[in-house]
XYZ file of C-alpha atoms in Angstrom:
722
model
C 115.443 104.328 80.755
C 117.781 105.462 83.530
C 116.274 106.963 86.313
C 117.999 110.139 85.811
C 119.978 111.606 82.749
C 121.957 114.950 82.632
C 123.075 116.582 79.591
C 125.130 119.536 80.041
C 125.261 120.427 76.618
C 121.725 121.897 76.634
C 121.289 121.610 80.606
C 118.570 118.965 80.399
C 117.838 117.027 83.016
C 115.164 113.906 82.564
C 113.751 111.963 85.640
C 111.547 108.586 85.092
C 109.207 108.486 87.599
C 107.002 104.958 87.320
C 104.836 105.950 84.149
C 105.825 109.872 83.867
C 108.427 111.821 82.974
C 109.806 114.979 84.828
C 111.997 117.132 82.726
C 113.865 120.439 83.898
C 115.996 122.625 81.985
C 118.854 124.970 83.346
C 117.681 127.839 82.028
C 120.652 130.645 81.710
C 118.500 133.593 80.901
C 116.790 132.755 84.230
C 119.809 131.598 85.801
C 117.548 128.946 87.393
C 116.134 125.192 86.465
C 112.857 125.475 85.018
C 110.218 122.769 84.368
C 109.878 121.384 80.549
C 107.230 118.394 80.959
C 105.812 116.435 84.213
C 103.549 113.968 82.245
C 103.375 110.843 80.674
C 106.612 109.300 79.155
C 108.990 111.096 76.620
C 112.025 110.276 75.250
C 115.066 112.664 76.105
C 115.038 113.489 72.148
C 111.404 114.978 72.737
C 112.217 116.331 75.922
C 115.206 118.213 74.603
C 113.109 119.417 71.673
C 110.303 120.857 74.087
C 110.706 124.576 74.536
C 110.470 126.196 77.881
C 107.461 128.015 78.644
C 107.444 131.653 79.162
C 104.523 133.972 80.183
C 104.138 137.411 79.273
C 107.167 139.795 79.477
C 106.050 142.965 79.917
C 106.826 145.723 82.567
C 104.128 144.396 84.688
C 104.632 140.537 84.563
C 107.095 138.070 85.309
C 108.369 135.841 82.476
C 109.190 132.968 84.768
C 106.667 132.890 86.909
C 104.568 129.351 88.002
C 107.719 127.944 85.524
C 110.661 127.665 87.918
C 111.914 124.728 90.370
C 112.545 127.281 93.241
C 111.848 131.025 92.491
C 113.908 133.125 94.646
C 113.330 136.968 95.559
C 115.048 138.720 92.452
C 114.556 140.365 88.948
C 110.989 140.094 87.757
C 109.263 137.526 89.514
C 105.959 138.467 91.159
C 104.738 135.076 92.305
C 105.269 133.487 95.634
C 109.056 133.205 96.494
C 110.220 129.853 97.463
C 113.182 130.966 99.155
C 113.516 134.444 101.060
C 116.751 136.090 103.066
C 117.572 138.489 105.261
C 121.602 139.480 104.845
C 123.857 140.502 108.279
C 123.458 144.201 106.192
C 119.912 144.106 105.542
C 119.814 143.325 102.202
C 117.273 140.601 100.911
C 117.579 140.276 97.387
C 119.273 137.662 95.685
C 121.308 137.119 92.414
C 120.953 133.555 91.320
C 124.091 131.643 89.211
C 123.727 128.164 87.963
C 126.558 125.968 89.226
C 125.682 122.637 87.581
C 124.291 119.212 88.130
C 125.314 115.955 89.078
C 123.438 112.576 88.922
C 124.154 110.049 92.036
C 123.464 106.363 92.046
C 122.709 105.405 96.061
C 121.051 102.547 98.124
C 118.626 101.601 94.865
C 117.744 104.771 94.306
C 118.961 107.886 91.916
C 119.551 111.418 93.352
C 119.994 114.253 90.985
C 121.482 117.372 92.433
C 121.360 120.849 90.666
C 123.651 123.479 92.555
C 123.087 127.571 92.696
C 124.941 130.244 94.342
C 124.746 133.940 95.040
C 126.980 135.684 92.459
C 127.506 138.134 95.197
C 126.673 137.074 98.559
C 128.168 133.920 100.684
C 124.780 132.085 99.853
C 124.174 128.843 97.830
C 121.834 126.436 97.376
C 121.120 122.503 96.348
C 117.956 120.953 94.807
C 117.776 117.646 95.405
C 115.573 115.228 93.415
C 115.356 111.457 94.332
C 113.508 108.529 92.104
C 113.258 104.925 92.449
C 112.474 102.364 90.545
C 108.679 101.564 89.757
C 107.899 104.357 92.110
C 105.531 107.316 90.243
C 107.002 109.794 93.137
C 109.523 112.217 92.924
C 111.357 113.384 96.451
C 112.388 116.957 96.506
C 114.355 119.009 99.316
C 116.932 121.650 99.205
C 119.951 122.505 101.054
C 120.472 126.180 101.988
C 124.582 127.116 102.728
C 125.912 129.967 104.559
C 129.404 129.688 102.193
C 130.969 132.994 104.040
C 133.115 133.756 107.265
C 132.540 135.327 110.508
C 132.556 138.904 108.489
C 129.529 138.013 106.722
C 127.677 137.628 110.338
C 124.443 135.447 110.152
C 121.813 134.773 107.209
C 118.119 134.485 108.306
C 116.153 132.710 106.252
C 112.732 134.060 106.125
C 111.237 131.494 103.979
C 112.891 128.084 103.005
C 110.641 125.883 101.024
C 111.431 122.470 99.778
C 110.226 122.697 96.485
C 108.236 124.801 93.742
C 106.027 121.938 91.711
C 105.092 123.325 88.555
C 102.140 121.730 86.753
C 101.804 121.358 82.810
C 99.511 124.162 81.214
C 96.105 122.727 81.677
C 92.655 123.829 80.489
C 91.514 124.356 83.754
C 92.573 123.494 87.380
C 90.811 122.019 90.446
C 92.303 121.677 94.128
C 91.784 118.828 96.197
C 92.338 118.994 99.757
C 91.236 118.521 103.483
C 89.461 120.632 106.076
C 88.196 120.197 109.212
C 88.967 120.715 113.154
C 88.685 118.683 116.223
C 86.211 115.719 115.645
C 85.866 116.767 111.698
C 89.022 116.224 110.063
C 89.868 114.779 106.452
C 86.879 116.705 105.023
C 87.380 116.181 101.440
C 86.968 119.166 99.510
C 87.332 119.693 95.300
C 87.040 123.467 93.972
C 87.664 125.287 90.994
C 91.431 126.852 91.538
C 90.869 130.744 91.729
C 93.495 133.015 89.861
C 95.795 134.564 92.569
C 97.522 132.667 95.421
C 95.475 129.720 97.619
C 97.256 128.802 100.732
C 96.563 125.733 102.857
C 98.828 126.416 106.229
C 99.020 125.758 109.801
C 100.282 128.179 111.975
C 99.775 125.979 115.377
C 103.162 124.364 115.735
C 101.695 120.997 114.145
C 100.262 119.891 111.314
C 96.932 120.890 112.105
C 93.304 119.478 112.466
C 92.161 121.821 109.970
C 94.150 121.272 106.825
C 96.566 118.622 105.588
C 100.122 118.970 103.896
C 98.870 117.999 100.952
C 97.061 118.976 97.671
C 95.989 117.023 94.359
C 95.600 119.290 91.442
C 93.661 118.271 88.384
C 91.729 119.985 85.372
C 88.340 119.754 86.710
C 87.404 116.247 84.453
C 89.388 113.842 86.450
C 87.092 111.158 88.257
C 88.134 108.294 90.590
C 89.270 106.139 88.108
C 89.790 108.237 84.776
C 92.106 111.260 84.411
C 95.378 112.700 85.140
C 96.234 113.808 88.939
C 99.398 115.587 90.364
C 99.504 115.012 94.097
C 102.087 116.950 96.332
C 102.726 116.263 100.051
C 105.218 117.762 102.379
C 107.091 115.813 105.067
C 106.998 118.230 107.951
C 105.368 117.922 111.629
C 105.196 121.750 112.783
C 103.892 124.577 111.108
C 103.901 124.389 107.591
C 102.762 126.495 104.077
C 101.490 125.345 100.617
C 100.912 127.671 98.356
C 98.897 127.359 94.743
C 99.633 129.993 92.427
C 97.157 130.186 89.162
C 98.927 133.043 87.089
C 96.533 135.467 84.752
C 98.064 133.437 81.663
C 96.668 130.125 83.197
C 99.522 128.598 84.712
C 99.874 126.856 88.046
C 102.834 125.938 90.638
C 102.570 124.538 94.318
C 105.263 126.199 96.395
C 105.461 123.541 99.871
C 107.794 124.145 102.808
C 108.040 124.145 106.829
C 106.883 127.080 109.068
C 104.337 130.110 108.100
C 104.569 133.612 107.612
C 107.233 135.439 110.158
C 108.811 132.019 111.156
C 112.836 132.613 110.965
C 115.709 130.149 110.428
C 119.578 131.570 111.101
C 122.409 130.187 109.377
C 125.651 131.237 110.908
C 128.877 130.923 108.808
C 129.754 127.520 107.673
C 125.890 126.364 108.830
C 123.478 124.399 106.071
C 119.925 123.710 106.499
C 118.164 120.770 104.885
C 114.508 121.220 104.386
C 111.828 118.249 105.179
C 111.136 116.334 102.040
C 108.308 117.087 99.542
C 107.135 114.030 97.449
C 104.965 114.572 94.436
C 103.651 112.019 91.809
C 101.956 112.627 88.390
C 99.272 109.865 87.753
C 96.628 108.640 85.238
C 93.781 106.565 86.270
C 92.031 108.892 88.415
C 91.759 110.237 91.928
C 92.306 106.394 92.936
C 95.361 105.702 91.228
C 96.927 109.093 92.719
C 96.309 107.606 96.082
C 97.513 104.528 95.564
C 100.779 105.727 94.230
C 101.423 107.352 97.315
C 100.522 104.702 99.538
C 102.623 102.584 97.974
C 105.587 105.191 98.022
C 104.713 105.400 101.815
C 104.751 101.605 102.297
C 107.794 100.745 100.352
C 109.878 103.883 101.496
C 108.457 105.716 104.360
C 106.874 103.752 106.969
C 109.244 101.424 109.463
C 107.626 98.185 109.665
C 105.412 98.087 106.171
C 105.079 94.346 106.028
C 103.693 93.878 109.539
C 99.787 93.292 110.228
C 98.819 95.924 112.856
C 96.933 93.816 115.915
C 93.692 94.312 117.019
C 93.615 96.263 120.183
C 91.546 97.538 123.020
C 91.957 101.015 124.976
C 90.310 101.602 127.951
C 89.594 105.201 128.551
C 85.875 105.010 127.609
C 85.606 102.347 130.100
C 87.182 103.977 132.757
C 88.293 107.565 131.784
C 90.791 108.632 134.992
C 89.413 105.852 137.314
C 91.847 103.510 135.908
C 92.716 100.855 138.399
C 94.829 97.529 138.113
C 91.795 95.797 138.908
C 89.419 97.256 136.471
C 92.070 97.262 134.058
C 92.498 93.284 134.708
C 89.023 92.912 134.315
C 88.892 94.598 130.821
C 91.930 92.942 129.545
C 90.582 89.196 130.292
C 87.076 90.262 128.082
C 89.003 92.067 125.574
C 91.410 88.737 125.282
C 88.322 86.619 124.963
C 87.050 88.493 121.884
C 90.372 87.928 120.290
C 92.156 91.465 121.252
C 95.894 91.107 120.687
C 96.715 94.622 121.987
C 95.533 96.289 125.743
C 96.156 100.190 125.941
C 95.684 101.439 129.558
C 95.119 105.190 128.732
C 95.378 108.645 130.864
C 95.200 108.304 134.571
C 97.962 105.927 135.452
C 100.725 107.924 136.297
C 101.565 110.758 139.252
C 98.542 112.264 140.949
C 96.681 112.173 137.788
C 92.908 112.151 138.908
C 91.520 114.685 136.610
C 93.290 116.763 133.660
C 94.840 119.425 136.156
C 97.253 117.272 137.713
C 99.951 114.786 137.167
C 100.892 115.345 133.401
C 104.669 114.789 133.258
C 105.445 112.568 136.200
C 105.840 109.563 134.536
C 105.898 106.893 137.390
C 102.480 104.702 138.327
C 99.895 106.346 140.360
C 100.790 105.033 143.780
C 96.831 104.557 144.898
C 95.496 103.093 141.608
C 98.809 100.596 141.039
C 100.426 100.118 144.587
C 102.885 97.462 143.354
C 103.467 99.580 140.168
C 102.203 98.255 136.330
C 104.607 95.517 135.897
C 101.854 93.204 137.551
C 98.955 93.869 135.367
C 101.504 94.125 132.217
C 102.764 90.543 132.939
C 98.673 89.504 133.301
C 97.895 90.939 129.803
C 101.099 89.226 128.454
C 99.664 86.221 130.159
C 96.185 86.238 128.106
C 98.462 86.533 124.904
C 98.056 90.508 124.348
C 100.656 93.107 124.277
C 100.945 95.722 126.786
C 100.303 99.188 125.537
C 100.034 102.631 127.334
C 99.019 106.258 126.462
C 101.793 109.026 127.270
C 101.561 112.522 126.610
C 105.375 113.702 126.629
C 105.663 117.143 125.476
C 103.415 118.566 127.948
C 103.019 118.981 131.896
C 100.616 120.174 134.226
C 101.645 123.348 136.389
C 100.738 120.437 139.257
C 103.485 118.447 138.527
C 106.291 117.747 140.447
C 108.511 118.051 136.857
C 106.758 121.863 136.777
C 107.571 122.116 140.420
C 111.502 121.290 140.069
C 111.360 122.786 136.406
C 109.279 125.597 135.528
C 112.339 126.998 133.403
C 111.320 123.925 130.800
C 108.232 125.810 129.973
C 107.752 126.482 126.273
C 107.115 130.213 126.321
C 108.154 133.752 124.941
C 109.816 136.325 127.289
C 107.050 138.924 128.290
C 103.932 137.219 128.662
C 102.974 134.587 130.777
C 102.444 131.202 129.103
C 99.063 130.209 128.182
C 97.481 127.189 129.632
C 95.325 125.003 127.109
C 93.491 121.953 128.698
C 94.837 123.151 131.930
C 98.617 122.178 130.722
C 101.689 123.822 129.445
C 104.239 122.593 126.866
C 107.442 121.484 127.442
C 109.916 123.082 125.294
C 111.435 120.217 123.173
C 114.009 122.917 121.372
C 115.893 122.186 124.488
C 118.527 119.547 124.398
C 118.248 119.098 128.470
C 114.353 118.314 127.441
C 114.596 115.962 124.458
C 117.194 114.209 127.040
C 115.026 113.944 129.975
C 112.040 112.580 127.724
C 114.042 110.143 125.905
C 115.327 108.553 129.336
C 111.746 108.840 131.149
C 110.262 106.974 128.639
C 112.905 104.373 127.899
C 112.556 103.724 131.871
C 108.646 103.665 131.432
C 108.897 101.094 128.665
C 112.031 99.004 129.987
C 110.594 98.205 133.879
C 106.908 98.244 132.595
C 107.007 95.534 129.643
C 106.086 97.920 127.290
C 105.150 96.832 123.851
C 103.152 100.125 122.560
C 103.218 103.634 123.232
C 99.939 105.568 122.016
C 101.840 109.149 122.232
C 99.323 112.274 122.384
C 99.572 115.726 121.891
C 96.623 117.597 123.223
C 97.412 121.429 122.255
C 99.165 123.672 119.906
C 102.134 125.826 120.014
C 101.035 129.286 121.463
C 104.285 131.304 122.356
C 106.441 130.809 119.355
C 109.740 131.927 120.933
C 112.945 130.854 119.064
C 116.727 131.412 119.263
C 118.408 134.622 119.277
C 117.513 136.354 115.964
C 115.166 133.548 114.564
C 111.508 134.700 115.229
C 108.807 131.965 116.041
C 111.184 129.191 115.435
C 109.686 126.706 118.127
C 106.584 126.695 115.497
C 109.064 124.361 113.460
C 111.996 122.878 115.960
C 109.523 121.673 118.736
C 108.481 118.934 116.060
C 111.983 118.495 115.502
C 112.770 117.607 119.261
C 109.700 115.399 118.738
C 110.939 113.324 116.428
C 114.390 113.097 117.930
C 113.025 111.588 120.889
C 111.286 109.146 118.641
C 113.993 108.606 117.098
C 115.943 107.520 119.979
C 113.456 105.234 121.633
C 112.944 103.302 118.352
C 116.879 102.529 118.146
C 116.695 101.550 121.741
C 113.635 99.462 121.815
C 113.457 98.139 118.188
C 110.900 95.822 119.025
C 108.574 98.904 120.343
C 105.329 100.159 118.732
C 104.175 103.631 118.286
C 100.575 105.351 117.193
C 100.740 108.955 116.756
C 97.727 111.003 118.018
C 97.265 114.740 118.624
C 93.814 115.284 120.100
C 92.908 113.095 117.048
C 94.052 113.785 113.496
C 96.612 117.141 114.219
C 99.591 115.666 113.622
C 100.039 113.456 110.423
C 102.296 113.748 107.694
C 104.770 111.473 106.259
C 107.721 112.582 108.853
C 105.371 111.440 111.380
C 104.396 107.976 109.728
C 108.424 107.275 109.111
C 108.730 107.337 113.164
C 105.568 105.505 113.819
C 103.442 102.576 113.044
C 100.023 104.306 113.059
C 98.245 107.409 113.379
C 94.809 108.215 115.250
C 92.713 110.154 112.727
C 90.196 111.641 114.738
C 88.776 111.848 118.457
C 85.017 111.260 116.713
C 84.460 107.596 116.663
C 80.894 108.052 115.486
C 80.783 105.441 112.672
C 79.021 107.665 110.193
C 81.272 110.584 110.681
C 84.325 108.332 110.547
C 83.026 107.207 106.717
C 84.034 110.512 105.866
C 86.899 111.225 107.910
C 88.430 108.064 106.750
C 87.407 108.914 103.033
C 89.690 111.925 103.518
C 92.728 110.584 105.269
C 92.704 107.928 102.598
C 93.157 110.225 99.736
C 97.002 110.243 100.389
C 97.440 107.867 103.697
C 97.107 104.103 103.452
C 94.415 102.115 105.556
C 97.771 100.416 107.392
C 98.305 103.394 109.524
C 94.798 104.575 110.012
C 93.661 103.180 113.274
C 89.987 102.986 113.801
C 88.049 102.038 117.070
C 84.888 100.259 117.477
C 83.041 102.445 120.427
C 79.886 102.723 122.785
C 76.348 103.721 121.445
C 75.261 106.342 121.653
C 78.382 107.988 120.749
C 79.763 110.341 123.033
C 80.621 112.981 120.969
C 77.273 112.994 118.607
C 74.739 110.720 120.796
C 74.478 108.860 117.705
C 72.872 105.533 118.264
C 74.205 102.671 115.860
C 74.411 98.619 115.778
C 77.527 96.819 116.817
C 78.016 95.705 113.440
C 77.844 98.786 111.731
C 80.514 100.107 113.876
C 82.777 97.186 113.398
C 82.484 97.457 109.662
C 83.184 101.355 109.496
C 86.303 100.366 111.759
C 87.528 97.550 109.804
C 88.484 99.803 106.845
C 91.704 100.441 108.786
C 93.555 99.071 111.901
C 90.613 97.912 113.779
C 90.298 99.047 117.957
C 87.908 98.415 120.169
C 87.197 101.269 122.728
C 83.939 100.634 124.377
C 83.013 99.774 128.185
C 83.048 95.929 127.978
C 82.126 95.600 131.486
C 78.623 96.612 130.195
C 78.448 94.707 126.873
C 76.175 91.797 127.316
C 77.250 88.306 126.709
C 75.244 88.447 123.140
C 77.298 91.775 122.608
C 80.534 89.963 123.662
C 79.977 86.840 121.314
C 79.087 88.852 118.139
C 82.000 91.120 118.674
C 84.269 88.190 118.886
C 82.665 87.102 115.354
C 83.711 90.623 113.661
C 87.107 90.614 115.290
C 87.767 86.957 113.820
C 86.281 88.204 110.482
C 88.405 90.966 110.322
C 91.458 88.694 111.124
C 90.373 87.256 107.809
C 90.908 90.016 105.790
C 92.736 92.575 107.514
C 96.204 91.449 105.350
C 94.038 92.404 102.333
C 92.947 96.228 104.183
C 96.315 97.016 105.432
C 98.447 95.996 102.514
C 96.214 95.783 99.186
C 95.226 98.341 96.915
C 92.826 100.772 97.983
C 89.639 101.207 95.721
C 86.849 103.491 96.330
C 83.886 101.742 94.325
C 81.209 104.099 95.856
C 81.073 107.229 97.491
C 78.425 107.730 100.216
C 75.830 110.381 99.655
C 71.978 110.179 100.682
C 70.413 106.615 100.126
C 73.612 105.470 98.728
C 75.813 103.023 100.451
C 79.758 103.841 100.593
C 81.895 100.964 99.709
C 85.467 100.295 99.420
C 87.632 97.427 98.314
C 90.963 96.274 99.381
C 93.028 94.276 96.387
C 95.906 92.086 96.912
C 98.737 93.294 94.862
C 98.454 90.207 92.498
C 94.768 90.643 92.001
C 93.780 87.226 93.326
C 92.281 88.444 96.424
C 89.604 90.937 97.928
C 87.885 92.266 100.749
C 84.699 94.508 100.034
C 83.043 96.800 102.798
C 79.597 98.143 102.215
C 78.200 100.563 104.513
C 74.610 102.514 104.143
C 73.841 105.024 107.069
C 70.712 105.876 106.034
C 66.939 104.189 105.587
C 65.829 106.283 102.920
C 63.678 104.824 100.059
C 65.785 104.204 97.192
C 65.859 101.652 94.228
C 68.355 98.799 94.142
C 71.755 99.622 93.851
C 73.878 98.670 90.770
C 76.788 95.712 91.139
C 79.899 97.007 92.686
C 82.361 96.942 89.882
C 85.976 95.501 91.593
C 88.971 96.736 89.584
C 92.385 95.293 89.985
C 91.392 91.325 89.842
C 92.923 88.886 87.657
C 90.572 88.432 84.695
C 91.449 85.002 84.329
C 90.968 83.922 88.185
C 87.486 82.779 89.518
C 86.586 84.027 92.990
C 84.474 82.556 95.448
C 82.193 85.543 96.876
C 81.911 84.483 100.412
C 78.215 85.367 101.519
C 78.828 83.471 104.834
C 81.915 85.736 105.474
C 81.385 86.201 109.517
C 80.214 89.689 110.223
C 77.982 89.771 106.977
C 74.963 88.828 108.084
C 71.897 90.592 106.786
C 73.114 91.614 103.395
C 73.540 88.904 100.320
C 75.830 88.647 97.985
C 73.895 87.459 95.007
C 69.801 86.360 95.105
C 68.669 84.804 98.241
C 72.492 84.501 99.561
C 73.287 82.052 97.231
C 77.075 81.701 97.269
C 78.689 83.164 93.912
C 81.871 81.679 91.677
C 82.818 85.311 89.001
C 85.647 85.699 87.225
C 87.831 88.557 87.966
C 86.743 89.866 84.413
C 82.744 89.618 85.592
C 83.867 91.054 88.822
C 85.388 94.331 86.890
C 82.699 94.225 83.805
C 79.327 93.368 85.543
C 80.541 93.881 89.181
C 79.619 92.121 92.470
C 76.057 92.558 93.524
C 75.468 93.420 97.196
C 72.258 93.438 98.464
C 71.744 95.077 101.926
C 68.366 94.939 103.689
C 66.119 97.905 104.223
C 66.691 100.207 107.192
C 69.372 102.129 108.420
C 73.080 101.294 109.306
C 73.204 97.986 107.411
C 76.648 96.923 106.175
C 78.339 94.114 104.946
C 81.725 92.524 104.656
C 82.538 90.346 101.467
C 85.575 88.181 101.009
C 86.427 87.569 97.194
C 89.337 84.372 97.415
C 90.364 83.858 93.852
C 91.411 80.208 92.146
C 92.683 79.809 88.943
C 90.471 78.352 86.301
């Protein structure tokens, strides 16, 4: 079946996305494209036969609410509009006309474009749909155009959504999303969807710690491995808004777009605006299948180097803080290399007069006292040890006490009137200015080139406080600053194809598909407590793949929570993503260093599975229960299983872990002696097991954790043909 078919006779557009069909009809009554079907595959004949759904049509209701692909502010529409405008004469209502639909094949994907225009105003908009072979994801975005001349004046977009996603009419609705704050990111909630409008948003100029730019909807009966789910995400790194509407007659739609209320964009005559991408998928097979569909789409069509195995890194922040010197970094690098680390990253304190967080930020030259010969000797030493060399940077910020601020105080992001607001003793650089973006590109290019830098940890440690904006475009910095950030990353990656980048924003404050398109991994949270990380990582991997989730083993007691945990448990928590180490290695005993080396070696044996395999949650942590996750190779011939139990409460033996996705006709060696799994026994008395994929799926993998708190295991399943 073609990926996209359009029949102008009845205005039907049918998209095939993996195992789902997405059918839209261009409705002449509403003068708008409206959803016919989004679910399991159907034929074009069935799609033509299906009627459009209408709500109550009385003087108090809108018959098309929660059924349109992009509702405008016009006529009997009472749901949240996806696009709102202000014309030069103050008018704001639209009078849409359907102009048609075209289908194009390009670069192995299929794109359909539905074109609309205003019947009286110089304004038009195009709905772009993209589907790819084998992917469950439908990609959408909109191009808004000013089609008039100078006599028409500017058009102000006061809302410019990327899509409205209409769900099929279900018996009930449940909303899954994440919430939190700094250090508590990614806390998953599943709640009944109330009637009315529920809005997830960030007003901070970045995607934020307190919510993520995605949502999952189901009918309330879906579980981890059964039932349908509809997942919507938005690829934008600035402020954003996602509104989930549930109507009185029981319909549901999700509107997703950049900006928050009060943020504006200006279109001058002849100009157009292409929105960020919104990507959504309908899947069967539970929340696990929904996450795997998004992971697969991100790996295959978004990440810049999806095939790479991310290296084990060491970061020196906890060891030295601002007291970083060439000597102490050399000593740490030597211990890290002996442990098996492959990437050594120098954190804050290496530049300017950076002796604390009150000075030096913005002056990206090596600290003269700490590195009298510059950074190159340290970088060369790290390379000699067989590791790559990385640096922490925060290019979007500067301190008032910096040479950059003294030279360019006008580069401060601010709004005329009040004084700029310092946060964490720093001010924001205005990345909406071309000269600031040019400066950041050049200073980072010099840093990378002159110092042999292989990796940048790019941080962002405060939110936007002064929205500002171009004349007539209120608060537009909340979206345009992030576009400047994207531009610098794009230029750096073009100039230095071998450079790798980790995105951080005081932890997980800026995680979205637009960031993932330009970076190699992200930092989910500044909270490295391994118990807290189990919840943070569970929320993170609902949509984002483990291949981009950086996770460190740090010192005990944890700096943030004070919790004491054994080294093995910390490693087994951090192995669930891109493994890193961030403790003070100079204080680790020889026994700890040796154990850490064994655990790093164990991770390297299975990281191709963790980073590239299909992610399955086998058991979610609860009081007295372990948390278990499996990573299964795409062909089902190999898997890694991580089991972690934080508490020591009395409880009966846990049931075997059913591992899905394995080849039923293969026999798997259950490696009871996997390095790092001491203290846990797959099978009775630690005996080596050989089980078929069918048995592992039907009966399960027995893993016995010994009594006590903070117990964990890593099990490696290696398959052979019968």
